[in-house]
Amino acid sequence: MKNLKNLLIVAVAASIFSCSSDDDNRTIDPGNGGGAITDNELKGEISEDATLLASVDYTLTSSLTVKSGATLTIEPGTVIKAKSGRTDVFLAVERGAKLIAKGTASLPIKFTSDAASPKAGDWGGLVLAGKAKTNKGTDVESEVAGLLYGGTEDTDNSGELSYVIAEYTGAKINGEQEFNGISFFGVGSGTVVNNIIVNNGNDDGIEFFGGTVNVTNVYCANIADDMFDWTDGYTGTINNAFGVRNDGFDAASEDPRGIEGDSNSSDPTAAPISTPTLKNVTILNLNPDVQLKGGAEIRRGTVATIDNILFAAYGTASFGNRIDTNDDKGNGTVTITNAVSQGNVGTDKVGGDIDGTVTEITDGITVTADNTISTKTGIGADLSVFSWANQSFVVVKL
């Protein structure tokens, strides 16, 4: 059995603030990014290489955009608090720019709200743009942050996100525009993304708009809309993904889902077609008051491959559908292997093709009286790899 204890997220800050050479003992100047970093305040445009230091308590007071040609490096253990209650507070990385946010298990990098009582939607989120292919073109404007994305460089490198927590994201601009926790617009496979937590998001957890970036070990907890989402011809791999809605997290869109996969809603045949591969995935609902519309909705031309997935609902929590490939703007196709379901997760709604079957089980995941969640070895996501984040499960109605 692999267990993940019911603990609160602990942000660990480190005092790593300078580097020195053995021969001259000089302190390296982290730079101000061309004026966007003033003491502990972050806003404006990073036009020169700069580093955020773990010893500084940063506040993101407006948009911070890393311009093409510049690199923003963030030290392990850095905590960045975003000004809450505004829609113009976010971190954006242009095509041709890089973000190196390389935390560690003991010193993760954390983006959070500055509110005394933080909530989903307090600020925007992280937005990265790249030069990889999309089926919307090569110079497409992102839904948020006003970045251009797309191109022909599928191996494009936008930097690295490792051991990063983004929480209380999803500020709503209007009825059509909302930030996700982390958005990847045309981001290429040269970008490294692993060990990511998105917690308490008011829209999607992680969304891919085309591109080829691969993601390993990603955890989306308490997401108002879709935990994992893609569109615009995304062709990467998502490996070891865990999505959960806790009891008590009641923020919800009209149709929250575990997975929502689109290719192109205007033309489901547009190339490249979204052909992602998902491996080792768990979608779990613990909230009896909010039904997930679907465990996985694969639609609008998407051709997905899913291997080893667990759909689970605890107690009276439920899904509307388990897998849905039907859509009036184009059906989807999914090849699914080693799939199991547990609890009230609905039935499959087939409009396109579902190649493979989902086996119903009774012991894939358990919740004990102390709110420890256990999953059987080899079924769905491996929860033990997220122990560094000390994530919390909330199951009130035992």
mmCIF file of C-alpha atoms in Angstrom:
data_model
loop_
_atom_site.group_PDB
_atom_site.id
_atom_site.type_symbol
_atom_site.label_atom_id
_atom_site.label_comp_id
_atom_site.label_asym_id
_atom_site.label_seq_id
_atom_site.Cartn_x
_atom_site.Cartn_y
_atom_site.Cartn_z
ATOM 1 C CA MET A 1 0.000 0.000 0.000
ATOM 2 C CA LYS A 2 1.222 3.483 -0.771
ATOM 3 C CA ASN A 3 0.023 6.105 1.704
ATOM 4 C CA LEU A 4 -0.099 9.877 1.702
ATOM 5 C CA LYS A 5 -0.861 11.328 5.154
ATOM 6 C CA ASN A 6 -3.407 14.007 5.872
ATOM 7 C CA LEU A 7 -1.126 16.959 6.526
ATOM 8 C CA LEU A 8 -1.244 20.592 5.541
ATOM 9 C CA ILE A 9 1.078 22.001 2.891
ATOM 10 C CA VAL A 10 4.227 23.177 4.523
ATOM 11 C CA ALA A 11 6.188 25.850 2.726
ATOM 12 C CA VAL A 12 9.837 25.588 3.499
ATOM 13 C CA ALA A 13 11.880 28.724 3.018
ATOM 14 C CA ALA A 14 15.637 28.618 2.732
ATOM 15 C CA SER A 15 18.288 31.229 3.229
ATOM 16 C CA ILE A 16 20.069 30.760 -0.042
ATOM 17 C CA PHE A 17 20.769 34.266 -1.169
ATOM 18 C CA SER A 18 24.251 34.561 -2.538
ATOM 19 C CA CYS A 19 26.865 32.632 -4.426
ATOM 20 C CA SER A 20 30.585 33.092 -4.093
ATOM 21 C CA SER A 21 33.744 31.986 -5.784
ATOM 22 C CA ASP A 22 36.487 30.230 -3.838
ATOM 23 C CA ASP A 23 39.131 32.463 -5.346
ATOM 24 C CA ASP A 24 37.566 35.912 -5.067
ATOM 25 C CA ASN A 25 34.623 35.462 -2.625
ATOM 26 C CA ARG A 26 32.467 37.902 -4.611
ATOM 27 C CA THR A 27 28.704 37.952 -4.178
ATOM 28 C CA ILE A 28 26.902 37.494 -7.478
ATOM 29 C CA ASP A 29 24.417 40.275 -8.214
ATOM 30 C CA PRO A 30 20.992 38.699 -8.906
ATOM 31 C CA GLY A 31 20.069 41.675 -11.073
ATOM 32 C CA ASN A 32 16.785 43.568 -11.238
ATOM 33 C CA GLY A 33 15.629 42.218 -14.584
ATOM 34 C CA GLY A 34 15.838 45.619 -16.194
ATOM 35 C CA GLY A 35 13.800 47.288 -13.466
ATOM 36 C CA ALA A 36 11.052 44.740 -12.801
ATOM 37 C CA ILE A 37 12.505 43.711 -9.420
ATOM 38 C CA THR A 38 12.574 46.463 -6.797
ATOM 39 C CA ASP A 39 13.610 45.203 -3.385
ATOM 40 C CA ASN A 40 10.878 42.605 -2.729
ATOM 41 C CA GLU A 41 8.323 43.872 -5.277
ATOM 42 C CA LEU A 42 7.814 42.178 -8.640
ATOM 43 C CA LYS A 43 6.043 43.870 -11.547
ATOM 44 C CA GLY A 44 6.675 44.872 -15.133
ATOM 45 C CA GLU A 45 9.003 43.322 -17.705
ATOM 46 C CA ILE A 46 12.062 41.154 -17.105
ATOM 47 C CA SER A 47 14.236 42.290 -20.009
ATOM 48 C CA GLU A 48 17.572 41.073 -18.594
ATOM 49 C CA ASP A 49 18.584 37.847 -16.881
ATOM 50 C CA ALA A 50 17.710 37.934 -13.197
ATOM 51 C CA THR A 51 17.431 35.670 -10.154
ATOM 52 C CA LEU A 52 14.868 35.618 -7.363
ATOM 53 C CA LEU A 53 16.449 34.801 -4.020
ATOM 54 C CA ALA A 54 15.072 32.463 -1.373
ATOM 55 C CA SER A 55 16.069 34.957 1.336
ATOM 56 C CA VAL A 56 13.637 37.597 0.045
ATOM 57 C CA ASP A 57 9.885 37.638 0.718
ATOM 58 C CA TYR A 58 8.632 38.670 -2.716
ATOM 59 C CA THR A 59 5.253 40.184 -3.527
ATOM 60 C CA LEU A 60 3.907 40.052 -7.077
ATOM 61 C CA THR A 61 1.889 43.278 -7.327
ATOM 62 C CA SER A 62 1.007 43.274 -11.040
ATOM 63 C CA SER A 63 1.880 41.340 -14.172
ATOM 64 C CA LEU A 64 5.485 40.152 -14.441
ATOM 65 C CA THR A 65 6.528 39.206 -17.972
ATOM 66 C CA VAL A 66 9.806 37.559 -18.896
ATOM 67 C CA LYS A 67 10.663 39.029 -22.296
ATOM 68 C CA SER A 68 12.093 37.093 -25.224
ATOM 69 C CA GLY A 69 15.830 36.557 -24.813
ATOM 70 C CA ALA A 70 15.758 36.904 -21.013
ATOM 71 C CA THR A 71 15.877 34.193 -18.340
ATOM 72 C CA LEU A 72 14.297 34.428 -14.905
ATOM 73 C CA THR A 73 15.821 31.993 -12.407
ATOM 74 C CA ILE A 74 14.110 31.281 -9.092
ATOM 75 C CA GLU A 75 16.109 29.742 -6.266
ATOM 76 C CA PRO A 76 14.904 26.639 -4.398
ATOM 77 C CA GLY A 77 12.799 27.563 -1.371
ATOM 78 C CA THR A 78 11.607 30.906 -2.776
ATOM 79 C CA VAL A 79 8.074 32.013 -1.830
ATOM 80 C CA ILE A 80 6.268 34.535 -4.031
ATOM 81 C CA LYS A 81 3.027 36.046 -2.713
ATOM 82 C CA ALA A 82 0.650 37.477 -5.284
ATOM 83 C CA LYS A 83 -1.461 40.545 -4.572
ATOM 84 C CA SER A 84 -4.971 39.175 -4.141
ATOM 85 C CA GLY A 85 -8.220 40.429 -5.593
ATOM 86 C CA ARG A 86 -6.919 41.560 -8.989
ATOM 87 C CA THR A 87 -6.972 40.063 -12.475
ATOM 88 C CA ASP A 88 -3.692 41.630 -13.649
ATOM 89 C CA VAL A 89 -1.421 39.730 -11.258
ATOM 90 C CA PHE A 90 0.357 36.829 -12.975
ATOM 91 C CA LEU A 91 3.740 35.570 -14.161
ATOM 92 C CA ALA A 92 4.131 35.253 -17.933
ATOM 93 C CA VAL A 93 7.001 33.874 -20.029
ATOM 94 C CA GLU A 94 7.175 34.963 -23.660
ATOM 95 C CA ARG A 95 8.266 32.846 -26.628
ATOM 96 C CA GLY A 96 12.044 32.887 -26.641
ATOM 97 C CA ALA A 97 12.266 33.561 -22.910
ATOM 98 C CA LYS A 98 12.988 31.062 -20.134
ATOM 99 C CA LEU A 99 11.820 30.434 -16.610
ATOM 100 C CA ILE A 100 14.155 28.296 -14.497
ATOM 101 C CA ALA A 101 12.139 27.443 -11.387
ATOM 102 C CA LYS A 102 14.064 24.447 -10.149
ATOM 103 C CA GLY A 103 13.051 23.659 -6.589
ATOM 104 C CA THR A 104 13.786 20.511 -4.633
ATOM 105 C CA ALA A 105 11.711 18.138 -2.524
ATOM 106 C CA SER A 106 12.949 19.828 0.659
ATOM 107 C CA LEU A 107 12.953 23.359 -0.813
ATOM 108 C CA PRO A 108 10.028 23.720 -3.218
ATOM 109 C CA ILE A 109 9.241 26.991 -4.954
ATOM 110 C CA LYS A 110 5.844 28.358 -3.997
ATOM 111 C CA PHE A 111 3.487 30.827 -5.656
ATOM 112 C CA THR A 112 0.613 31.765 -3.352
ATOM 113 C CA SER A 113 -1.833 34.526 -2.369
ATOM 114 C CA ASP A 114 -1.000 37.347 0.015
ATOM 115 C CA ALA A 115 -4.541 37.325 1.463
ATOM 116 C CA ALA A 116 -5.046 36.662 5.170
ATOM 117 C CA SER A 117 -7.798 34.195 4.200
ATOM 118 C CA PRO A 118 -6.759 33.028 0.734
ATOM 119 C CA LYS A 119 -9.221 31.474 -1.686
ATOM 120 C CA ALA A 120 -9.368 30.127 -5.218
ATOM 121 C CA GLY A 121 -9.152 32.935 -7.771
ATOM 122 C CA ASP A 122 -7.137 35.370 -5.660
ATOM 123 C CA TRP A 123 -4.658 35.939 -8.506
ATOM 124 C CA GLY A 124 -3.900 34.782 -12.041
ATOM 125 C CA GLY A 125 -1.315 32.030 -12.357
ATOM 126 C CA LEU A 126 1.695 30.984 -14.439
ATOM 127 C CA VAL A 127 1.540 31.415 -18.222
ATOM 128 C CA LEU A 128 4.267 30.080 -20.520
ATOM 129 C CA ALA A 129 4.422 30.503 -24.308
ATOM 130 C CA GLY A 130 6.587 28.586 -26.735
ATOM 131 C CA LYS A 131 7.392 27.914 -30.388
ATOM 132 C CA ALA A 132 5.978 24.397 -30.777
ATOM 133 C CA LYS A 133 3.186 23.511 -33.215
ATOM 134 C CA THR A 134 -0.497 24.190 -32.609
ATOM 135 C CA ASN A 135 -3.519 23.703 -34.862
ATOM 136 C CA LYS A 136 -4.454 27.369 -34.454
ATOM 137 C CA GLY A 137 -1.435 28.707 -36.347
ATOM 138 C CA THR A 138 2.041 30.027 -35.631
ATOM 139 C CA ASP A 139 1.262 33.447 -34.157
ATOM 140 C CA VAL A 140 -1.735 32.925 -31.906
ATOM 141 C CA GLU A 141 -2.568 35.220 -29.002
ATOM 142 C CA SER A 142 -2.995 33.484 -25.679
ATOM 143 C CA GLU A 143 -6.383 33.552 -23.951
ATOM 144 C CA VAL A 144 -4.787 35.419 -21.043
ATOM 145 C CA ALA A 145 -1.631 37.524 -20.643
ATOM 146 C CA GLY A 146 -1.572 38.604 -24.305
ATOM 147 C CA LEU A 147 1.340 36.357 -25.355
ATOM 148 C CA LEU A 148 1.956 35.120 -28.902
ATOM 149 C CA TYR A 149 2.501 31.371 -29.147
ATOM 150 C CA GLY A 150 3.018 28.644 -31.723
ATOM 151 C CA GLY A 151 5.573 27.925 -34.378
ATOM 152 C CA THR A 152 7.413 24.963 -35.889
ATOM 153 C CA GLU A 153 9.987 24.155 -33.189
ATOM 154 C CA ASP A 154 8.563 21.170 -31.348
ATOM 155 C CA THR A 155 11.739 20.799 -29.252
ATOM 156 C CA ASP A 156 11.612 24.431 -28.107
ATOM 157 C CA ASN A 157 12.851 25.037 -24.560
ATOM 158 C CA SER A 158 11.011 27.436 -22.222
ATOM 159 C CA GLY A 159 13.071 26.415 -19.183
ATOM 160 C CA GLU A 160 12.218 24.202 -16.208
ATOM 161 C CA LEU A 161 9.495 23.874 -13.583
ATOM 162 C CA SER A 162 10.425 21.363 -10.899
ATOM 163 C CA TYR A 163 9.028 21.060 -7.373
ATOM 164 C CA VAL A 164 6.732 24.048 -7.842
ATOM 165 C CA ILE A 165 3.487 24.808 -5.980
ATOM 166 C CA ALA A 166 0.916 27.224 -7.442
ATOM 167 C CA GLU A 167 -2.134 27.883 -5.279
ATOM 168 C CA TYR A 168 -5.234 30.129 -5.121
ATOM 169 C CA THR A 169 -5.002 30.786 -8.857
ATOM 170 C CA GLY A 170 -7.687 31.326 -11.485
ATOM 171 C CA ALA A 171 -8.628 35.015 -11.418
ATOM 172 C CA LYS A 172 -11.610 35.619 -13.693
ATOM 173 C CA ILE A 173 -11.238 38.459 -16.205
ATOM 174 C CA ASN A 174 -14.692 38.014 -17.791
ATOM 175 C CA GLY A 175 -17.073 35.240 -18.837
ATOM 176 C CA GLU A 176 -14.642 33.996 -21.501
ATOM 177 C CA GLN A 177 -11.252 34.603 -19.903
ATOM 178 C CA GLU A 178 -9.959 33.010 -16.725
ATOM 179 C CA PHE A 179 -6.463 32.053 -15.650
ATOM 180 C CA ASN A 180 -5.560 28.441 -15.047
ATOM 181 C CA GLY A 181 -3.103 27.394 -12.373
ATOM 182 C CA ILE A 182 -0.444 26.811 -15.038
ATOM 183 C CA SER A 183 -1.028 27.370 -18.770
ATOM 184 C CA PHE A 184 1.307 26.009 -21.445
ATOM 185 C CA PHE A 185 0.759 27.743 -24.805
ATOM 186 C CA GLY A 186 2.714 26.014 -27.590
ATOM 187 C CA VAL A 187 5.417 24.939 -25.160
ATOM 188 C CA GLY A 188 7.991 22.536 -26.582
ATOM 189 C CA SER A 189 9.436 19.235 -25.423
ATOM 190 C CA GLY A 190 12.769 20.833 -24.503
ATOM 191 C CA THR A 191 11.017 22.308 -21.473
ATOM 192 C CA VAL A 192 11.341 20.251 -18.255
ATOM 193 C CA VAL A 193 8.200 19.975 -16.107
ATOM 194 C CA ASN A 194 7.987 17.626 -13.140
ATOM 195 C CA ASN A 195 6.753 17.491 -9.549
ATOM 196 C CA ILE A 196 4.086 20.173 -9.830
ATOM 197 C CA ILE A 197 1.242 20.983 -7.411
ATOM 198 C CA VAL A 198 -1.740 23.160 -8.337
ATOM 199 C CA ASN A 199 -3.994 23.670 -5.337
ATOM 200 C CA ASN A 200 -7.249 25.641 -4.977
ATOM 201 C CA GLY A 201 -7.750 26.885 -8.520
ATOM 202 C CA ASN A 202 -10.823 28.769 -9.727
ATOM 203 C CA ASP A 203 -10.594 27.515 -13.323
ATOM 204 C CA ASP A 204 -8.495 24.633 -14.697
ATOM 205 C CA GLY A 205 -5.539 23.159 -12.868
ATOM 206 C CA ILE A 206 -3.157 22.684 -15.807
ATOM 207 C CA GLU A 207 -4.019 23.312 -19.440
ATOM 208 C CA PHE A 208 -2.023 22.702 -22.623
ATOM 209 C CA PHE A 209 -2.751 24.798 -25.722
ATOM 210 C CA GLY A 210 -0.986 22.823 -28.409
ATOM 211 C CA GLY A 211 2.687 22.090 -27.959
ATOM 212 C CA THR A 212 4.689 19.012 -27.120
ATOM 213 C CA VAL A 213 5.822 19.508 -23.514
ATOM 214 C CA ASN A 214 5.881 16.396 -21.323
ATOM 215 C CA VAL A 215 4.860 16.496 -17.662
ATOM 216 C CA THR A 216 5.733 14.013 -14.906
ATOM 217 C CA ASN A 217 4.299 13.890 -11.375
ATOM 218 C CA VAL A 218 1.549 16.497 -11.405
ATOM 219 C CA TYR A 219 -1.031 16.921 -8.648
ATOM 220 C CA CYS A 220 -4.166 19.062 -8.987
ATOM 221 C CA ALA A 221 -6.247 19.423 -5.821
ATOM 222 C CA ASN A 222 -9.458 21.429 -5.447
ATOM 223 C CA ILE A 223 -9.950 22.732 -8.952
ATOM 224 C CA ALA A 224 -13.199 24.531 -9.801
ATOM 225 C CA ASP A 225 -13.267 23.442 -13.450
ATOM 226 C CA ASP A 226 -11.087 20.770 -15.108
ATOM 227 C CA MET A 227 -8.125 19.251 -13.317
ATOM 228 C CA PHE A 228 -6.223 18.427 -16.529
ATOM 229 C CA ASP A 229 -7.113 20.058 -19.845
ATOM 230 C CA TRP A 230 -5.704 20.277 -23.365
ATOM 231 C CA THR A 231 -6.639 21.758 -26.741
ATOM 232 C CA ASP A 232 -5.112 23.206 -29.962
ATOM 233 C CA GLY A 233 -3.236 20.029 -30.968
ATOM 234 C CA TYR A 234 -1.372 19.029 -27.809
ATOM 235 C CA THR A 235 0.823 15.964 -28.414
ATOM 236 C CA GLY A 236 2.834 15.517 -25.211
ATOM 237 C CA THR A 237 2.810 12.893 -22.453
ATOM 238 C CA ILE A 238 1.373 13.309 -18.956
ATOM 239 C CA ASN A 239 2.820 10.683 -16.602
ATOM 240 C CA ASN A 240 1.717 10.114 -12.999
ATOM 241 C CA ALA A 241 -1.121 12.581 -12.552
ATOM 242 C CA PHE A 242 -3.396 12.792 -9.522
ATOM 243 C CA GLY A 243 -6.518 14.952 -9.451
ATOM 244 C CA VAL A 244 -8.768 15.231 -6.383
ATOM 245 C CA ARG A 245 -11.717 17.327 -5.220
ATOM 246 C CA ASN A 246 -11.882 17.424 -1.436
ATOM 247 C CA ASP A 247 -15.037 17.502 0.627
ATOM 248 C CA GLY A 248 -15.688 21.128 1.501
ATOM 249 C CA PHE A 249 -14.219 22.557 -1.720
ATOM 250 C CA ASP A 250 -17.463 23.711 -3.317
ATOM 251 C CA ALA A 251 -16.216 26.204 -5.914
ATOM 252 C CA ALA A 252 -17.279 24.723 -9.232
ATOM 253 C CA SER A 253 -17.943 25.621 -12.848
ATOM 254 C CA GLU A 254 -21.062 24.338 -14.593
ATOM 255 C CA ASP A 255 -19.182 21.259 -15.756
ATOM 256 C CA PRO A 256 -16.113 20.363 -13.650
ATOM 257 C CA ARG A 257 -14.230 17.329 -14.912
ATOM 258 C CA GLY A 258 -11.157 15.328 -14.111
ATOM 259 C CA ILE A 259 -9.873 15.432 -17.695
ATOM 260 C CA GLU A 260 -11.093 17.535 -20.611
ATOM 261 C CA GLY A 261 -9.393 16.941 -23.950
ATOM 262 C CA ASP A 262 -10.110 18.962 -27.102
ATOM 263 C CA SER A 263 -8.304 19.254 -30.400
ATOM 264 C CA ASN A 264 -10.013 22.107 -32.248
ATOM 265 C CA SER A 265 -13.626 23.130 -31.650
ATOM 266 C CA SER A 266 -13.870 24.953 -35.001
ATOM 267 C CA ASP A 267 -12.320 22.167 -37.083
ATOM 268 C CA PRO A 268 -11.739 18.806 -35.360
ATOM 269 C CA THR A 269 -9.635 17.672 -38.351
ATOM 270 C CA ALA A 270 -7.166 20.581 -38.088
ATOM 271 C CA ALA A 271 -3.531 19.469 -37.848
ATOM 272 C CA PRO A 272 -1.829 18.668 -35.658
ATOM 273 C CA ILE A 273 -4.618 16.749 -33.952
ATOM 274 C CA SER A 274 -4.359 16.490 -30.192
ATOM 275 C CA THR A 275 -2.825 13.047 -29.585
ATOM 276 C CA PRO A 276 -1.651 13.071 -25.965
ATOM 277 C CA THR A 277 -0.561 10.030 -23.993
ATOM 278 C CA LEU A 278 -1.577 9.726 -20.342
ATOM 279 C CA LYS A 279 0.000 7.183 -18.028
ATOM 280 C CA ASN A 280 -0.702 6.354 -14.380
ATOM 281 C CA VAL A 281 -3.606 8.672 -13.580
ATOM 282 C CA THR A 282 -6.077 8.900 -10.682
ATOM 283 C CA ILE A 283 -9.212 11.053 -10.759
ATOM 284 C CA LEU A 284 -10.874 11.130 -7.327
ATOM 285 C CA ASN A 285 -13.967 12.912 -6.019
ATOM 286 C CA LEU A 286 -14.369 13.131 -2.243
ATOM 287 C CA ASN A 287 -17.078 15.814 -2.249
ATOM 288 C CA PRO A 288 -20.687 14.550 -2.075
ATOM 289 C CA ASP A 289 -22.020 18.040 -2.795
ATOM 290 C CA VAL A 290 -20.247 18.602 -6.136
ATOM 291 C CA GLN A 291 -20.554 16.012 -8.879
ATOM 292 C CA LEU A 292 -17.791 15.787 -11.480
ATOM 293 C CA LYS A 293 -19.503 15.930 -14.860
ATOM 294 C CA GLY A 294 -16.970 13.492 -16.239
ATOM 295 C CA GLY A 295 -13.921 11.520 -15.281
ATOM 296 C CA ALA A 296 -12.482 12.008 -18.769
ATOM 297 C CA GLU A 297 -14.133 13.896 -21.625
ATOM 298 C CA ILE A 298 -12.236 13.207 -24.849
ATOM 299 C CA ARG A 299 -13.762 15.222 -27.668
ATOM 300 C CA ARG A 300 -13.519 17.586 -30.667
ATOM 301 C CA GLY A 301 -11.145 15.455 -32.690
ATOM 302 C CA THR A 302 -8.815 14.401 -29.889
ATOM 303 C CA VAL A 303 -7.195 10.975 -30.238
ATOM 304 C CA ALA A 304 -5.910 10.061 -26.788
ATOM 305 C CA THR A 305 -4.064 7.074 -25.367
ATOM 306 C CA ILE A 306 -4.577 6.370 -21.654
ATOM 307 C CA ASP A 307 -2.763 3.604 -19.777
ATOM 308 C CA ASN A 308 -3.416 2.743 -16.122
ATOM 309 C CA ILE A 309 -6.142 5.073 -14.894
ATOM 310 C CA LEU A 310 -8.341 4.930 -11.799
ATOM 311 C CA PHE A 311 -11.688 6.726 -11.630
ATOM 312 C CA ALA A 312 -12.876 6.784 -8.015
ATOM 313 C CA ALA A 313 -15.573 8.434 -5.909
ATOM 314 C CA TYR A 314 -15.725 8.087 -2.136
ATOM 315 C CA GLY A 315 -18.953 7.578 -0.198
ATOM 316 C CA THR A 316 -21.808 9.478 -1.844
ATOM 317 C CA ALA A 317 -19.521 11.570 -4.077
ATOM 318 C CA SER A 318 -20.066 10.898 -7.779
ATOM 319 C CA PHE A 319 -19.291 11.446 -11.453
ATOM 320 C CA GLY A 320 -21.926 12.103 -14.134
ATOM 321 C CA ASN A 321 -19.982 10.129 -16.745
ATOM 322 C CA ARG A 322 -16.862 8.047 -16.463
ATOM 323 C CA ILE A 323 -15.595 8.481 -20.051
ATOM 324 C CA ASP A 324 -17.371 10.690 -22.612
ATOM 325 C CA THR A 325 -16.384 10.864 -26.283
ATOM 326 C CA ASN A 326 -19.575 12.524 -27.516
ATOM 327 C CA ASP A 327 -19.678 16.206 -28.496
ATOM 328 C CA ASP A 328 -21.717 18.271 -30.960
ATOM 329 C CA LYS A 329 -18.516 19.974 -32.168
ATOM 330 C CA GLY A 330 -16.793 16.691 -32.944
ATOM 331 C CA ASN A 331 -16.363 13.388 -31.169
ATOM 332 C CA GLY A 332 -13.170 12.044 -29.679
ATOM 333 C CA THR A 333 -11.304 8.757 -29.753
ATOM 334 C CA VAL A 334 -9.565 7.095 -26.823
ATOM 335 C CA THR A 335 -7.547 3.919 -26.513
ATOM 336 C CA ILE A 336 -7.604 2.896 -22.886
ATOM 337 C CA THR A 337 -5.801 0.050 -21.117
ATOM 338 C CA ASN A 338 -5.399 -1.024 -17.507
ATOM 339 C CA ALA A 339 -8.356 1.109 -16.442
ATOM 340 C CA VAL A 340 -10.435 0.598 -13.307
ATOM 341 C CA SER A 341 -13.245 2.444 -11.579
ATOM 342 C CA GLN A 342 -14.550 2.447 -8.033
ATOM 343 C CA GLY A 343 -17.659 3.999 -6.516
ATOM 344 C CA ASN A 344 -20.365 6.054 -8.199
ATOM 345 C CA VAL A 345 -18.469 7.192 -11.285
ATOM 346 C CA GLY A 346 -21.243 6.901 -13.874
ATOM 347 C CA THR A 347 -21.155 5.093 -17.188
ATOM 348 C CA ASP A 348 -19.406 5.733 -20.490
ATOM 349 C CA LYS A 349 -21.054 8.063 -23.004
ATOM 350 C CA VAL A 350 -19.878 7.010 -26.424
ATOM 351 C CA GLY A 351 -20.084 9.250 -29.462
ATOM 352 C CA GLY A 352 -16.651 8.528 -30.850
ATOM 353 C CA ASP A 353 -14.591 5.423 -30.151
ATOM 354 C CA ILE A 354 -13.525 3.881 -26.875
ATOM 355 C CA ASP A 355 -11.053 1.083 -27.550
ATOM 356 C CA GLY A 356 -10.686 -0.882 -24.335
ATOM 357 C CA THR A 357 -12.726 -1.486 -21.204
ATOM 358 C CA VAL A 358 -12.866 -0.147 -17.666
ATOM 359 C CA THR A 359 -13.079 -2.767 -14.931
ATOM 360 C CA GLU A 360 -15.070 -1.972 -11.814
ATOM 361 C CA ILE A 361 -13.356 -2.796 -8.518
ATOM 362 C CA THR A 362 -14.059 -2.270 -4.834
ATOM 363 C CA ASP A 363 -10.605 -1.910 -3.314
ATOM 364 C CA GLY A 364 -8.587 0.382 -5.558
ATOM 365 C CA ILE A 365 -8.585 3.263 -3.114
ATOM 366 C CA THR A 366 -9.535 3.512 0.553
ATOM 367 C CA VAL A 367 -10.018 6.330 3.034
ATOM 368 C CA THR A 368 -9.404 5.535 6.696
ATOM 369 C CA ALA A 369 -10.866 7.217 9.772
ATOM 370 C CA ASP A 370 -7.835 9.492 10.103
ATOM 371 C CA ASN A 371 -8.347 10.641 6.496
ATOM 372 C CA THR A 372 -5.339 8.778 5.171
ATOM 373 C CA ILE A 373 -5.864 7.875 1.535
ATOM 374 C CA SER A 374 -4.395 4.630 0.332
ATOM 375 C CA THR A 375 -4.269 3.260 -3.186
ATOM 376 C CA LYS A 376 -3.392 -0.238 -4.228
ATOM 377 C CA THR A 377 0.089 -0.528 -5.715
ATOM 378 C CA GLY A 378 0.062 -0.355 -9.483
ATOM 379 C CA ILE A 379 -3.415 1.151 -9.835
ATOM 380 C CA GLY A 380 -3.560 4.732 -11.074
ATOM 381 C CA ALA A 381 -1.117 7.377 -9.871
ATOM 382 C CA ASP A 382 1.661 6.638 -7.405
ATOM 383 C CA LEU A 383 0.763 8.975 -4.541
ATOM 384 C CA SER A 384 4.003 8.410 -2.660
ATOM 385 C CA VAL A 385 5.932 10.674 -5.039
ATOM 386 C CA PHE A 386 3.911 13.666 -3.781
ATOM 387 C CA SER A 387 4.868 13.226 -0.142
ATOM 388 C CA TRP A 388 7.275 16.187 -0.427
ATOM 389 C CA ALA A 389 4.279 18.546 -0.657
ATOM 390 C CA ASN A 390 2.472 17.154 2.405
ATOM 391 C CA GLN A 391 -0.837 17.567 0.615
ATOM 392 C CA SER A 392 -4.122 17.520 2.488
ATOM 393 C CA PHE A 393 -7.119 15.287 1.930
ATOM 394 C CA VAL A 394 -10.404 16.406 3.415
ATOM 395 C CA VAL A 395 -13.064 13.800 4.033
ATOM 396 C CA VAL A 396 -15.523 15.113 6.577
ATOM 397 C CA LYS A 397 -18.489 12.823 6.100
ATOM 398 C CA LEU A 398 -16.963 9.462 7.036
#
